[in-house]
Amino acid sequence: MEAVKIIKVNNLSTIFGENIVHKDISFSVNEGEIFGVLGGSGSGKSVLVKQIVMLDKIQKGNIELLGKDVSNVNLKDIQDLKQQFSYLFQFGALYSFLNVIENISVMLKEYTDLPSDLIEKIAYTNLEIVGLPKSCALLYPSQLSGGMVKRVALARSLAMQPKVLFLDEPTSGLDPSSTQKINELLLYLKSMLNITIIVITHDLETIKTVLDRFIILKQKIIFDGNITEALNSNDEFIRDFLTNKGK
Ligand SMILES: Nc1ncnc2c1ncn2[C@@H]1O[C@H](COP(=O)(O)OP(=O)(O)OP(=O)(O)O)[C@@H](O)[C@H]1O
């Protein structure tokens, strides 16, 4: 049986002035996979993800997210879609004046009518899912390490039970051991929650150990496949790219 496509990008082109960022790109993301968006600096990874989550305008071509054409949505479609995905913009930005459990509860308070004791329960469950002890619950962001901040941000996104999670550089700024823990967490989330995760990353460890499949952008899509296929590619640029820390 063919996998369900959660995202379909068809013949997308993006040009800013003289700068051709995407040149007729097409790809799809299957349900349940961890999918990577790779490419050098300025190759249009962030713009692409922002176009998928409706934050940037689609200039040419179209994108389907969860069966809806996001270049042609009304307010109700946007509201429906927004309930089904989370986009961690600047992964790890927390409200400094709220403690951990309040940060995790923010979206639930804003977007649901759940009673506050249930919201607190859900928040504590998500704290546990991302591997943080209960003793963190009342700490403020300034009292947390970089890796802990990222976990709390992830817990906040998971609280809304998204079908699709978009992460922009989830391990940036972390030391190797915290990076490894976030990578393990992503694999754990995939197996436990069966969500589809789209990750922008430069991290070679993440690329090698976490991603099921990825694309490499360089105006066009110069690669679409898995790590084994990429390392066996005849294209020297692709092999170099992967041995040069994804830059
Ligand atoms: N609104 C805009 N107007 C003009 N140019 C833009 C706009 N948004 C993005 N760009 C340009 O598009 C290109 C792609 O930007 P984008 O942020 O997607 O790159 P990226 O692949 O995410 O890079 P990095 O890895 O450095 O974050 C860049 O050259 C950027 O300057």
PDB file of C-alpha atoms and ligand atoms in Angstrom:
ATOM      1  CA  MET A   1       0.000   0.000   0.000  1.00  0.00           C
ATOM      2  CA  GLU A   2       1.311   3.430  -0.871  1.00  0.00           C
ATOM      3  CA  ALA A   3       2.115   5.726   2.051  1.00  0.00           C
ATOM      4  CA  VAL A   4      -0.229   8.607   2.829  1.00  0.00           C
ATOM      5  CA  LYS A   5       1.292  11.892   1.686  1.00  0.00           C
ATOM      6  CA  ILE A   6       1.121  14.518   4.422  1.00  0.00           C
ATOM      7  CA  ILE A   7       2.777  17.213   2.320  1.00  0.00           C
ATOM      8  CA  LYS A   8       2.962  17.569  -1.448  1.00  0.00           C
ATOM      9  CA  VAL A   9       4.993  20.355  -3.006  1.00  0.00           C
ATOM     10  CA  ASN A  10       4.342  20.767  -6.718  1.00  0.00           C
ATOM     11  CA  ASN A  11       6.459  22.835  -9.100  1.00  0.00           C
ATOM     12  CA  LEU A  12       7.273  25.496  -6.532  1.00  0.00           C
ATOM     13  CA  SER A  13       9.340  28.479  -7.649  1.00  0.00           C
ATOM     14  CA  THR A  14      10.404  31.372  -5.432  1.00  0.00           C
ATOM     15  CA  ILE A  15      12.288  34.407  -6.673  1.00  0.00           C
ATOM     16  CA  PHE A  16      13.212  37.541  -4.703  1.00  0.00           C
ATOM     17  CA  GLY A  17      14.353  40.171  -7.188  1.00  0.00           C
ATOM     18  CA  GLU A  18      17.373  38.634  -8.933  1.00  0.00           C
ATOM     19  CA  ASN A  19      17.677  35.890  -6.334  1.00  0.00           C
ATOM     20  CA  ILE A  20      16.253  32.594  -7.606  1.00  0.00           C
ATOM     21  CA  VAL A  21      15.683  30.625  -4.412  1.00  0.00           C
ATOM     22  CA  HIS A  22      13.515  27.678  -5.537  1.00  0.00           C
ATOM     23  CA  LYS A  23      13.477  26.638  -9.175  1.00  0.00           C
ATOM     24  CA  ASP A  24      10.519  24.396  -9.932  1.00  0.00           C
ATOM     25  CA  ILE A  25      10.837  22.035  -6.958  1.00  0.00           C
ATOM     26  CA  SER A  26       8.539  19.085  -6.280  1.00  0.00           C
ATOM     27  CA  PHE A  27       8.652  16.517  -3.465  1.00  0.00           C
ATOM     28  CA  SER A  28       6.395  14.864  -0.932  1.00  0.00           C
ATOM     29  CA  VAL A  29       6.530  13.829   2.723  1.00  0.00           C
ATOM     30  CA  ASN A  30       4.988  10.548   3.877  1.00  0.00           C
ATOM     31  CA  GLU A  31       2.934  10.124   7.017  1.00  0.00           C
ATOM     32  CA  GLY A  32       4.997   9.089  10.041  1.00  0.00           C
ATOM     33  CA  GLU A  33       8.450   9.855   8.670  1.00  0.00           C
ATOM     34  CA  ILE A  34      11.136  12.200   9.914  1.00  0.00           C
ATOM     35  CA  PHE A  35      11.918  14.233   6.840  1.00  0.00           C
ATOM     36  CA  GLY A  36      14.909  16.538   6.494  1.00  0.00           C
ATOM     37  CA  VAL A  37      15.219  19.806   4.581  1.00  0.00           C
ATOM     38  CA  LEU A  38      18.922  20.340   3.887  1.00  0.00           C
ATOM     39  CA  GLY A  39      20.934  22.820   1.861  1.00  0.00           C
ATOM     40  CA  GLY A  40      23.603  25.456   2.193  1.00  0.00           C
ATOM     41  CA  SER A  41      23.066  28.804   3.838  1.00  0.00           C
ATOM     42  CA  GLY A  42      20.521  30.845   1.891  1.00  0.00           C
ATOM     43  CA  SER A  43      19.275  27.855  -0.112  1.00  0.00           C
ATOM     44  CA  GLY A  44      15.685  28.555   0.897  1.00  0.00           C
ATOM     45  CA  LYS A  45      15.052  25.968   3.618  1.00  0.00           C
ATOM     46  CA  SER A  46      13.308  28.370   5.994  1.00  0.00           C
ATOM     47  CA  VAL A  47      11.328  30.039   3.215  1.00  0.00           C
ATOM     48  CA  LEU A  48      10.135  26.617   2.033  1.00  0.00           C
ATOM     49  CA  VAL A  49       8.971  25.562   5.501  1.00  0.00           C
ATOM     50  CA  LYS A  50       7.322  28.946   6.067  1.00  0.00           C
ATOM     51  CA  GLN A  51       5.471  28.545   2.773  1.00  0.00           C
ATOM     52  CA  ILE A  52       4.237  25.110   3.887  1.00  0.00           C
ATOM     53  CA  VAL A  53       2.966  26.488   7.216  1.00  0.00           C
ATOM     54  CA  MET A  54       1.376  29.503   5.510  1.00  0.00           C
ATOM     55  CA  LEU A  55       3.712  32.151   6.933  1.00  0.00           C
ATOM     56  CA  ASP A  56       5.305  33.023   3.580  1.00  0.00           C
ATOM     57  CA  LYS A  57       3.543  33.608   0.299  1.00  0.00           C
ATOM     58  CA  ILE A  58       3.683  30.970  -2.423  1.00  0.00           C
ATOM     59  CA  GLN A  59       4.692  32.733  -5.626  1.00  0.00           C
ATOM     60  CA  LYS A  60       4.403  29.923  -8.162  1.00  0.00           C
ATOM     61  CA  GLY A  61       3.333  26.283  -7.910  1.00  0.00           C
ATOM     62  CA  ASN A  62       1.317  24.819  -5.065  1.00  0.00           C
ATOM     63  CA  ILE A  63       1.645  23.054  -1.722  1.00  0.00           C
ATOM     64  CA  GLU A  64      -0.769  20.606  -0.143  1.00  0.00           C
ATOM     65  CA  LEU A  65      -0.644  20.184   3.623  1.00  0.00           C
ATOM     66  CA  LEU A  66      -2.853  17.472   5.123  1.00  0.00           C
ATOM     67  CA  GLY A  67      -4.896  17.386   1.921  1.00  0.00           C
ATOM     68  CA  LYS A  68      -5.485  21.159   1.714  1.00  0.00           C
ATOM     69  CA  ASP A  69      -3.999  23.443  -0.932  1.00  0.00           C
ATOM     70  CA  VAL A  70      -2.342  26.058   1.278  1.00  0.00           C
ATOM     71  CA  SER A  71      -2.070  28.554  -1.575  1.00  0.00           C
ATOM     72  CA  ASN A  72      -5.842  28.650  -1.667  1.00  0.00           C
ATOM     73  CA  VAL A  73      -7.243  28.528   1.887  1.00  0.00           C
ATOM     74  CA  ASN A  74      -9.939  30.490   3.650  1.00  0.00           C
ATOM     75  CA  LEU A  75      -9.899  31.512   7.295  1.00  0.00           C
ATOM     76  CA  LYS A  76     -11.681  28.327   8.425  1.00  0.00           C
ATOM     77  CA  ASP A  77      -9.177  26.118   6.543  1.00  0.00           C
ATOM     78  CA  ILE A  78      -6.326  27.986   8.224  1.00  0.00           C
ATOM     79  CA  GLN A  79      -7.884  27.504  11.647  1.00  0.00           C
ATOM     80  CA  ASP A  80      -8.483  23.777  10.965  1.00  0.00           C
ATOM     81  CA  LEU A  81      -4.952  23.267   9.686  1.00  0.00           C
ATOM     82  CA  LYS A  82      -3.391  25.193  12.558  1.00  0.00           C
ATOM     83  CA  GLN A  83      -4.943  22.739  15.020  1.00  0.00           C
ATOM     84  CA  GLN A  84      -3.096  19.930  13.261  1.00  0.00           C
ATOM     85  CA  PHE A  85       0.493  21.113  13.060  1.00  0.00           C
ATOM     86  CA  SER A  86       3.083  22.830  15.208  1.00  0.00           C
ATOM     87  CA  TYR A  87       5.897  24.972  13.880  1.00  0.00           C
ATOM     88  CA  LEU A  88       8.723  25.598  16.274  1.00  0.00           C
ATOM     89  CA  PHE A  89       9.969  28.900  15.015  1.00  0.00           C
ATOM     90  CA  GLN A  90      13.358  29.676  16.537  1.00  0.00           C
ATOM     91  CA  PHE A  91      13.172  26.361  18.327  1.00  0.00           C
ATOM     92  CA  GLY A  92      13.487  26.988  22.003  1.00  0.00           C
ATOM     93  CA  ALA A  93      11.970  30.425  22.480  1.00  0.00           C
ATOM     94  CA  LEU A  94      10.101  30.364  25.798  1.00  0.00           C
ATOM     95  CA  TYR A  95       8.233  33.088  27.673  1.00  0.00           C
ATOM     96  CA  SER A  96      10.770  34.261  30.238  1.00  0.00           C
ATOM     97  CA  PHE A  97       8.106  35.381  32.735  1.00  0.00           C
ATOM     98  CA  LEU A  98       6.333  31.998  32.793  1.00  0.00           C
ATOM     99  CA  ASN A  99       7.645  28.876  34.521  1.00  0.00           C
ATOM    100  CA  VAL A 100       8.118  25.565  32.724  1.00  0.00           C
ATOM    101  CA  ILE A 101       4.669  24.131  33.320  1.00  0.00           C
ATOM    102  CA  GLU A 102       3.004  27.458  32.443  1.00  0.00           C
ATOM    103  CA  ASN A 103       5.043  27.619  29.232  1.00  0.00           C
ATOM    104  CA  ILE A 104       3.885  24.116  28.261  1.00  0.00           C
ATOM    105  CA  SER A 105       0.261  25.060  29.054  1.00  0.00           C
ATOM    106  CA  VAL A 106       0.190  28.307  27.069  1.00  0.00           C
ATOM    107  CA  MET A 107      -1.216  26.894  23.799  1.00  0.00           C
ATOM    108  CA  LEU A 108      -3.759  24.724  25.590  1.00  0.00           C
ATOM    109  CA  LYS A 109      -5.031  27.739  27.511  1.00  0.00           C
ATOM    110  CA  GLU A 110      -5.203  29.812  24.364  1.00  0.00           C
ATOM    111  CA  TYR A 111      -6.700  27.315  21.942  1.00  0.00           C
ATOM    112  CA  THR A 112      -8.837  24.927  24.028  1.00  0.00           C
ATOM    113  CA  ASP A 113     -11.651  25.164  26.542  1.00  0.00           C
ATOM    114  CA  LEU A 114     -10.191  22.414  28.736  1.00  0.00           C
ATOM    115  CA  PRO A 115     -10.479  22.891  32.514  1.00  0.00           C
ATOM    116  CA  SER A 116      -7.279  24.094  34.156  1.00  0.00           C
ATOM    117  CA  ASP A 117      -6.676  20.898  36.181  1.00  0.00           C
ATOM    118  CA  LEU A 118      -6.781  18.846  32.956  1.00  0.00           C
ATOM    119  CA  ILE A 119      -4.461  21.315  31.222  1.00  0.00           C
ATOM    120  CA  GLU A 120      -2.012  20.904  34.097  1.00  0.00           C
ATOM    121  CA  LYS A 121      -2.197  17.112  33.816  1.00  0.00           C
ATOM    122  CA  ILE A 122      -1.527  17.238  30.064  1.00  0.00           C
ATOM    123  CA  ALA A 123       1.370  19.633  30.674  1.00  0.00           C
ATOM    124  CA  TYR A 124       2.961  17.280  33.235  1.00  0.00           C
ATOM    125  CA  THR A 125       2.509  14.307  30.875  1.00  0.00           C
ATOM    126  CA  ASN A 126       4.321  16.197  28.123  1.00  0.00           C
ATOM    127  CA  LEU A 127       7.075  17.208  30.500  1.00  0.00           C
ATOM    128  CA  GLU A 128       7.601  13.498  31.129  1.00  0.00           C
ATOM    129  CA  ILE A 129       7.430  12.636  27.405  1.00  0.00           C
ATOM    130  CA  VAL A 130      10.337  14.971  26.649  1.00  0.00           C
ATOM    131  CA  GLY A 131      12.333  13.403  29.470  1.00  0.00           C
ATOM    132  CA  LEU A 132      12.321  16.190  32.047  1.00  0.00           C
ATOM    133  CA  PRO A 133      11.753  15.514  35.759  1.00  0.00           C
ATOM    134  CA  LYS A 134       8.778  16.958  37.647  1.00  0.00           C
ATOM    135  CA  SER A 135      11.235  18.991  39.698  1.00  0.00           C
ATOM    136  CA  CYS A 136      11.700  21.267  36.632  1.00  0.00           C
ATOM    137  CA  ALA A 137       8.055  22.274  36.548  1.00  0.00           C
ATOM    138  CA  LEU A 138       8.347  25.468  38.558  1.00  0.00           C
ATOM    139  CA  LEU A 139      11.678  26.670  37.195  1.00  0.00           C
ATOM    140  CA  TYR A 140      11.895  29.717  34.923  1.00  0.00           C
ATOM    141  CA  PRO A 141      13.633  29.642  31.495  1.00  0.00           C
ATOM    142  CA  SER A 142      16.675  31.526  32.819  1.00  0.00           C
ATOM    143  CA  GLN A 143      17.273  28.625  35.226  1.00  0.00           C
ATOM    144  CA  LEU A 144      17.381  25.999  32.428  1.00  0.00           C
ATOM    145  CA  SER A 145      20.218  24.722  30.218  1.00  0.00           C
ATOM    146  CA  GLY A 146      19.988  25.149  26.408  1.00  0.00           C
ATOM    147  CA  GLY A 147      18.982  21.511  25.962  1.00  0.00           C
ATOM    148  CA  MET A 148      16.281  21.788  28.625  1.00  0.00           C
ATOM    149  CA  VAL A 149      14.846  24.918  26.977  1.00  0.00           C
ATOM    150  CA  LYS A 150      14.525  23.026  23.711  1.00  0.00           C
ATOM    151  CA  ARG A 151      12.782  20.133  25.469  1.00  0.00           C
ATOM    152  CA  VAL A 152      10.290  22.471  27.122  1.00  0.00           C
ATOM    153  CA  ALA A 153       9.578  24.141  23.766  1.00  0.00           C
ATOM    154  CA  LEU A 154       9.001  20.702  22.289  1.00  0.00           C
ATOM    155  CA  ALA A 155       6.700  19.734  25.171  1.00  0.00           C
ATOM    156  CA  ARG A 156       4.688  22.907  24.552  1.00  0.00           C
ATOM    157  CA  SER A 157       4.214  21.972  20.885  1.00  0.00           C
ATOM    158  CA  LEU A 158       3.335  18.382  21.689  1.00  0.00           C
ATOM    159  CA  ALA A 159       0.658  19.453  24.157  1.00  0.00           C
ATOM    160  CA  MET A 160      -1.579  20.323  21.208  1.00  0.00           C
ATOM    161  CA  GLN A 161      -1.148  16.763  19.849  1.00  0.00           C
ATOM    162  CA  PRO A 162      -0.100  17.858  16.370  1.00  0.00           C
ATOM    163  CA  LYS A 163      -0.155  15.439  13.435  1.00  0.00           C
ATOM    164  CA  VAL A 164       2.792  17.257  11.911  1.00  0.00           C
ATOM    165  CA  LEU A 165       5.692  18.936  13.657  1.00  0.00           C
ATOM    166  CA  PHE A 166       8.042  21.393  11.924  1.00  0.00           C
ATOM    167  CA  LEU A 167      11.397  22.000  13.604  1.00  0.00           C
ATOM    168  CA  ASP A 168      13.903  24.616  12.506  1.00  0.00           C
ATOM    169  CA  GLU A 169      17.404  23.519  13.537  1.00  0.00           C
ATOM    170  CA  PRO A 170      16.443  21.672  16.740  1.00  0.00           C
ATOM    171  CA  THR A 171      20.038  21.075  17.826  1.00  0.00           C
ATOM    172  CA  SER A 172      21.626  24.410  16.946  1.00  0.00           C
ATOM    173  CA  GLY A 173      23.745  25.807  19.754  1.00  0.00           C
ATOM    174  CA  LEU A 174      23.822  22.530  21.684  1.00  0.00           C
ATOM    175  CA  ASP A 175      26.899  20.560  22.733  1.00  0.00           C
ATOM    176  CA  PRO A 176      27.340  17.038  21.271  1.00  0.00           C
ATOM    177  CA  SER A 177      25.824  15.259  24.253  1.00  0.00           C
ATOM    178  CA  SER A 178      22.689  17.463  24.344  1.00  0.00           C
ATOM    179  CA  THR A 179      22.441  17.117  20.548  1.00  0.00           C
ATOM    180  CA  GLN A 180      22.462  13.352  20.922  1.00  0.00           C
ATOM    181  CA  LYS A 181      19.719  13.524  23.541  1.00  0.00           C
ATOM    182  CA  ILE A 182      17.497  15.672  21.303  1.00  0.00           C
ATOM    183  CA  ASN A 183      18.125  13.255  18.425  1.00  0.00           C
ATOM    184  CA  GLU A 184      17.106  10.311  20.624  1.00  0.00           C
ATOM    185  CA  LEU A 185      14.044  12.256  21.705  1.00  0.00           C
ATOM    186  CA  LEU A 186      12.958  12.814  18.093  1.00  0.00           C
ATOM    187  CA  LEU A 187      13.225   9.082  17.379  1.00  0.00           C
ATOM    188  CA  TYR A 188      11.302   8.327  20.552  1.00  0.00           C
ATOM    189  CA  LEU A 189       8.531  10.794  19.585  1.00  0.00           C
ATOM    190  CA  LYS A 190       8.251   9.227  16.177  1.00  0.00           C
ATOM    191  CA  SER A 191       7.875   5.723  17.572  1.00  0.00           C
ATOM    192  CA  MET A 192       5.601   6.724  20.430  1.00  0.00           C
ATOM    193  CA  LEU A 193       3.348   9.365  18.902  1.00  0.00           C
ATOM    194  CA  ASN A 194       3.594   8.432  15.224  1.00  0.00           C
ATOM    195  CA  ILE A 195       3.725  12.073  14.199  1.00  0.00           C
ATOM    196  CA  THR A 196       5.308  13.288  10.978  1.00  0.00           C
ATOM    197  CA  ILE A 197       8.324  15.486  11.665  1.00  0.00           C
ATOM    198  CA  ILE A 198       9.899  17.908   9.186  1.00  0.00           C
ATOM    199  CA  VAL A 199      13.324  19.109  10.293  1.00  0.00           C
ATOM    200  CA  ILE A 200      15.613  21.786   8.928  1.00  0.00           C
ATOM    201  CA  THR A 201      19.064  20.740  10.017  1.00  0.00           C
ATOM    202  CA  HIS A 202      22.785  21.169   9.382  1.00  0.00           C
ATOM    203  CA  ASP A 203      23.714  18.596  11.987  1.00  0.00           C
ATOM    204  CA  LEU A 204      25.472  15.586  10.519  1.00  0.00           C
ATOM    205  CA  GLU A 205      24.537  13.342  13.452  1.00  0.00           C
ATOM    206  CA  THR A 206      20.861  14.254  13.054  1.00  0.00           C
ATOM    207  CA  ILE A 207      21.093  13.651   9.301  1.00  0.00           C
ATOM    208  CA  LYS A 208      22.717  10.251   9.782  1.00  0.00           C
ATOM    209  CA  THR A 209      20.807   8.901  12.743  1.00  0.00           C
ATOM    210  CA  VAL A 210      17.380  10.533  12.766  1.00  0.00           C
ATOM    211  CA  LEU A 211      16.155  11.316   9.267  1.00  0.00           C
ATOM    212  CA  ASP A 212      14.244   8.690   7.302  1.00  0.00           C
ATOM    213  CA  ARG A 213      14.603  10.701   4.142  1.00  0.00           C
ATOM    214  CA  PHE A 214      15.729  14.160   3.104  1.00  0.00           C
ATOM    215  CA  ILE A 215      16.036  16.626   0.278  1.00  0.00           C
ATOM    216  CA  ILE A 216      19.021  18.835  -0.466  1.00  0.00           C
ATOM    217  CA  LEU A 217      18.138  22.226  -1.929  1.00  0.00           C
ATOM    218  CA  LYS A 218      20.303  24.169  -4.345  1.00  0.00           C
ATOM    219  CA  GLN A 219      17.749  26.144  -6.312  1.00  0.00           C
ATOM    220  CA  LYS A 220      16.472  22.776  -7.538  1.00  0.00           C
ATOM    221  CA  ILE A 221      16.227  19.620  -5.437  1.00  0.00           C
ATOM    222  CA  ILE A 222      19.602  18.052  -6.078  1.00  0.00           C
ATOM    223  CA  PHE A 223      18.894  15.021  -3.886  1.00  0.00           C
ATOM    224  CA  ASP A 224      15.802  13.227  -2.536  1.00  0.00           C
ATOM    225  CA  GLY A 225      16.416   9.981  -0.686  1.00  0.00           C
ATOM    226  CA  ASN A 226      17.955   8.417   2.426  1.00  0.00           C
ATOM    227  CA  ILE A 227      21.449   8.632   3.900  1.00  0.00           C
ATOM    228  CA  THR A 228      22.690   5.377   2.363  1.00  0.00           C
ATOM    229  CA  GLU A 229      21.610   6.523  -1.081  1.00  0.00           C
ATOM    230  CA  ALA A 230      23.214   9.933  -0.516  1.00  0.00           C
ATOM    231  CA  LEU A 231      26.561   8.498   0.594  1.00  0.00           C
ATOM    232  CA  ASN A 232      26.586   6.207  -2.451  1.00  0.00           C
ATOM    233  CA  SER A 233      25.672   9.017  -4.806  1.00  0.00           C
ATOM    234  CA  ASN A 234      27.767   9.562  -7.920  1.00  0.00           C
ATOM    235  CA  ASP A 235      27.455  13.282  -7.316  1.00  0.00           C
ATOM    236  CA  GLU A 236      30.556  14.524  -5.539  1.00  0.00           C
ATOM    237  CA  PHE A 237      28.764  17.656  -4.270  1.00  0.00           C
ATOM    238  CA  ILE A 238      26.229  15.528  -2.411  1.00  0.00           C
ATOM    239  CA  ARG A 239      28.868  13.313  -0.804  1.00  0.00           C
ATOM    240  CA  ASP A 240      30.956  16.371   0.129  1.00  0.00           C
ATOM    241  CA  PHE A 241      27.925  18.125   1.524  1.00  0.00           C
ATOM    242  CA  LEU A 242      27.291  15.219   3.865  1.00  0.00           C
ATOM    243  CA  THR A 243      30.864  14.899   5.016  1.00  0.00           C
ATOM    244  CA  ASN A 244      31.190  18.635   5.491  1.00  0.00           C
ATOM    245  CA  LYS A 245      28.669  18.897   8.316  1.00  0.00           C
ATOM    246  CA  GLY A 246      25.729  19.654   6.059  1.00  0.00           C
ATOM    247  CA  LYS A 247      26.870  23.201   5.297  1.00  0.00           C
TER     248      LYS A 247
HETATM  249  N1  LIG B   1      10.999  38.273   2.196  1.00  0.00           N
HETATM  250  C1  LIG B   1      12.156  38.163   1.544  1.00  0.00           C
HETATM  251  N2  LIG B   1      12.540  39.098   0.653  1.00  0.00           N
HETATM  252  C2  LIG B   1      13.689  38.989  -0.038  1.00  0.00           C
HETATM  253  N3  LIG B   1      14.547  37.967   0.115  1.00  0.00           N
HETATM  254  C3  LIG B   1      14.238  37.006   0.988  1.00  0.00           C
HETATM  255  C4  LIG B   1      13.032  37.043   1.758  1.00  0.00           C
HETATM  256  N4  LIG B   1      12.984  35.943   2.552  1.00  0.00           N
HETATM  257  C5  LIG B   1      14.105  35.249   2.291  1.00  0.00           C
HETATM  258  N5  LIG B   1      14.859  35.867   1.361  1.00  0.00           N
HETATM  259  C6  LIG B   1      16.124  35.371   0.804  1.00  0.00           C
HETATM  260  O1  LIG B   1      15.897  34.054   0.344  1.00  0.00           O
HETATM  261  C7  LIG B   1      17.064  33.254   0.519  1.00  0.00           C
HETATM  262  C8  LIG B   1      16.696  31.998   1.307  1.00  0.00           C
HETATM  263  O2  LIG B   1      16.475  32.333   2.670  1.00  0.00           O
HETATM  264  P1  LIG B   1      16.237  31.220   3.783  1.00  0.00           P
HETATM  265  O3  LIG B   1      16.141  31.934   5.076  1.00  0.00           O
HETATM  266  O4  LIG B   1      15.108  30.351   3.396  1.00  0.00           O
HETATM  267  O5  LIG B   1      17.587  30.375   3.700  1.00  0.00           O
HETATM  268  P2  LIG B   1      18.029  29.112   4.564  1.00  0.00           P
HETATM  269  O6  LIG B   1      18.308  28.009   3.615  1.00  0.00           O
HETATM  270  O7  LIG B   1      17.020  28.846   5.620  1.00  0.00           O
HETATM  271  O8  LIG B   1      19.399  29.653   5.157  1.00  0.00           O
HETATM  272  P3  LIG B   1      20.155  29.433   6.572  1.00  0.00           P
HETATM  273  O9  LIG B   1      20.629  28.007   6.605  1.00  0.00           O
HETATM  274  O10 LIG B   1      21.290  30.387   6.497  1.00  0.00           O
HETATM  275  O11 LIG B   1      19.163  29.761   7.654  1.00  0.00           O
HETATM  276  C9  LIG B   1      18.084  34.140   1.194  1.00  0.00           C
HETATM  277  O12 LIG B   1      18.963  34.638   0.211  1.00  0.00           O
HETATM  278  C10 LIG B   1      17.255  35.263   1.785  1.00  0.00           C
HETATM  279  O13 LIG B   1      17.989  36.441   1.868  1.00  0.00           O
END
